[in-house]
Amino acid sequence: MFTPDQLAEAHRALASLLGKCEKVLAGGKLKPAQHTLMRRRTEALRVALALIAAEGKGARAAHTVEEPGC
């Protein structure tokens, strides 16, 4: 699927974007529709980060499991 380096880079980029979105939300200057969109966007980014973290843990575990006969 993805290499650990690819997962780490994606996690870094999405975490950065999440931080920026959270700052915009905290600013309180958004119209209601924009606020809803930004809130949903931050929720989606949190889900994506959790999935990347879970995939990364699985990838690390797969590398530590020895193949039979090795």
mmCIF file with all atom_site columns, C-alpha atoms in Angstrom, residues 14-67:
data_model
loop_
_atom_site.group_PDB
_atom_site.id
_atom_site.type_symbol
_atom_site.label_atom_id
_atom_site.label_alt_id
_atom_site.label_comp_id
_atom_site.label_asym_id
_atom_site.label_entity_id
_atom_site.label_seq_id
_atom_site.pdbx_PDB_ins_code
_atom_site.Cartn_x
_atom_site.Cartn_y
_atom_site.Cartn_z
_atom_site.occupancy
_atom_site.B_iso_or_equiv
_atom_site.pdbx_formal_charge
_atom_site.auth_seq_id
_atom_site.auth_comp_id
_atom_site.auth_asym_id
_atom_site.auth_atom_id
_atom_site.pdbx_PDB_model_num
ATOM 1  C CA . LEU A 1 14 ? -2.728  16.815  7.309  1.00 0.00 ? 14 LEU A CA 1
ATOM 2  C CA . ALA A 1 15 ? -1.793  17.690  10.899 1.00 0.00 ? 15 ALA A CA 1
ATOM 3  C CA . SER A 1 16 ? -0.505  21.046  9.687  1.00 0.00 ? 16 SER A CA 1
ATOM 4  C CA . LEU A 1 17 ? -3.703  21.677  7.754  1.00 0.00 ? 17 LEU A CA 1
ATOM 5  C CA . LEU A 1 18 ? -5.801  20.681  10.772 1.00 0.00 ? 18 LEU A CA 1
ATOM 6  C CA . GLY A 1 19 ? -3.968  23.195  12.951 1.00 0.00 ? 19 GLY A CA 1
ATOM 7  C CA . LYS A 1 20 ? -4.619  25.964  10.441 1.00 0.00 ? 20 LYS A CA 1
ATOM 8  C CA . CYS A 1 21 ? -8.299  25.053  10.195 1.00 0.00 ? 21 CYS A CA 1
ATOM 9  C CA . GLU A 1 22 ? -8.637  25.029  13.986 1.00 0.00 ? 22 GLU A CA 1
ATOM 10 C CA . LYS A 1 23 ? -7.106  28.519  14.158 1.00 0.00 ? 23 LYS A CA 1
ATOM 11 C CA . VAL A 1 24 ? -9.639  29.785  11.632 1.00 0.00 ? 24 VAL A CA 1
ATOM 12 C CA . LEU A 1 25 ? -12.481 28.222  13.637 1.00 0.00 ? 25 LEU A CA 1
ATOM 13 C CA . ALA A 1 26 ? -11.202 29.790  16.861 1.00 0.00 ? 26 ALA A CA 1
ATOM 14 C CA . GLY A 1 27 ? -11.113 33.207  15.181 1.00 0.00 ? 27 GLY A CA 1
ATOM 15 C CA . GLY A 1 28 ? -14.910 33.300  15.124 1.00 0.00 ? 28 GLY A CA 1
ATOM 16 C CA . LYS A 1 29 ? -15.144 35.453  11.991 1.00 0.00 ? 29 LYS A CA 1
ATOM 17 C CA . LEU A 1 30 ? -16.824 32.884  9.751  1.00 0.00 ? 30 LEU A CA 1
ATOM 18 C CA . LYS A 1 31 ? -20.370 33.092  8.481  1.00 0.00 ? 31 LYS A CA 1
ATOM 19 C CA . PRO A 1 32 ? -22.602 30.189  9.564  1.00 0.00 ? 32 PRO A CA 1
ATOM 20 C CA . ALA A 1 33 ? -22.196 28.206  6.327  1.00 0.00 ? 33 ALA A CA 1
ATOM 21 C CA . GLN A 1 34 ? -18.428 28.713  6.342  1.00 0.00 ? 34 GLN A CA 1
ATOM 22 C CA . HIS A 1 35 ? -18.267 27.713  9.999  1.00 0.00 ? 35 HIS A CA 1
ATOM 23 C CA . THR A 1 36 ? -20.182 24.496  9.297  1.00 0.00 ? 36 THR A CA 1
ATOM 24 C CA . LEU A 1 37 ? -17.915 23.666  6.361  1.00 0.00 ? 37 LEU A CA 1
ATOM 25 C CA . MET A 1 38 ? -14.767 24.313  8.396  1.00 0.00 ? 38 MET A CA 1
ATOM 26 C CA . ARG A 1 39 ? -16.073 22.269  11.340 1.00 0.00 ? 39 ARG A CA 1
ATOM 27 C CA . ARG A 1 40 ? -16.843 19.335  9.034  1.00 0.00 ? 40 ARG A CA 1
ATOM 28 C CA . ARG A 1 41 ? -13.454 19.718  7.392  1.00 0.00 ? 41 ARG A CA 1
ATOM 29 C CA . THR A 1 42 ? -11.676 19.535  10.759 1.00 0.00 ? 42 THR A CA 1
ATOM 30 C CA . GLU A 1 43 ? -13.676 16.433  11.692 1.00 0.00 ? 43 GLU A CA 1
ATOM 31 C CA . ALA A 1 44 ? -12.710 14.786  8.399  1.00 0.00 ? 44 ALA A CA 1
ATOM 32 C CA . LEU A 1 45 ? -9.049  15.654  8.949  1.00 0.00 ? 45 LEU A CA 1
ATOM 33 C CA . ARG A 1 46 ? -9.140  14.095  12.424 1.00 0.00 ? 46 ARG A CA 1
ATOM 34 C CA . VAL A 1 47 ? -10.604 10.899  10.947 1.00 0.00 ? 47 VAL A CA 1
ATOM 35 C CA . ALA A 1 48 ? -7.951  10.857  8.217  1.00 0.00 ? 48 ALA A CA 1
ATOM 36 C CA . LEU A 1 49 ? -5.173  11.340  10.788 1.00 0.00 ? 49 LEU A CA 1
ATOM 37 C CA . ALA A 1 50 ? -6.535  8.509   12.936 1.00 0.00 ? 50 ALA A CA 1
ATOM 38 C CA . LEU A 1 51 ? -6.689  6.190   9.919  1.00 0.00 ? 51 LEU A CA 1
ATOM 39 C CA . ILE A 1 52 ? -3.154  7.085   8.882  1.00 0.00 ? 52 ILE A CA 1
ATOM 40 C CA . ALA A 1 53 ? -1.941  6.461   12.429 1.00 0.00 ? 53 ALA A CA 1
ATOM 41 C CA . ALA A 1 54 ? -3.699  3.089   12.508 1.00 0.00 ? 54 ALA A CA 1
ATOM 42 C CA . GLU A 1 55 ? -2.265  2.145   9.106  1.00 0.00 ? 55 GLU A CA 1
ATOM 43 C CA . GLY A 1 56 ? 1.191   3.208   10.250 1.00 0.00 ? 56 GLY A CA 1
ATOM 44 C CA . LYS A 1 57 ? 0.969   1.006   13.328 1.00 0.00 ? 57 LYS A CA 1
ATOM 45 C CA . GLY A 1 58 ? -0.132  -1.916  11.169 1.00 0.00 ? 58 GLY A CA 1
ATOM 46 C CA . ALA A 1 59 ? 2.714   -1.326  8.730  1.00 0.00 ? 59 ALA A CA 1
ATOM 47 C CA . ARG A 1 60 ? 5.272   -1.250  11.550 1.00 0.00 ? 60 ARG A CA 1
ATOM 48 C CA . ALA A 1 61 ? 3.811   -4.439  13.041 1.00 0.00 ? 61 ALA A CA 1
ATOM 49 C CA . ALA A 1 62 ? 3.953   -6.165  9.641  1.00 0.00 ? 62 ALA A CA 1
ATOM 50 C CA . HIS A 1 63 ? 7.650   -5.361  9.361  1.00 0.00 ? 63 HIS A CA 1
ATOM 51 C CA . THR A 1 64 ? 8.370   -6.854  12.762 1.00 0.00 ? 64 THR A CA 1
ATOM 52 C CA . VAL A 1 65 ? 6.555   -10.149 12.131 1.00 0.00 ? 65 VAL A CA 1
ATOM 53 C CA . GLU A 1 66 ? 8.881   -12.809 10.842 1.00 0.00 ? 66 GLU A CA 1
ATOM 54 C CA . GLU A 1 67 ? 7.858   -14.892 7.891  1.00 0.00 ? 67 GLU A CA 1
#
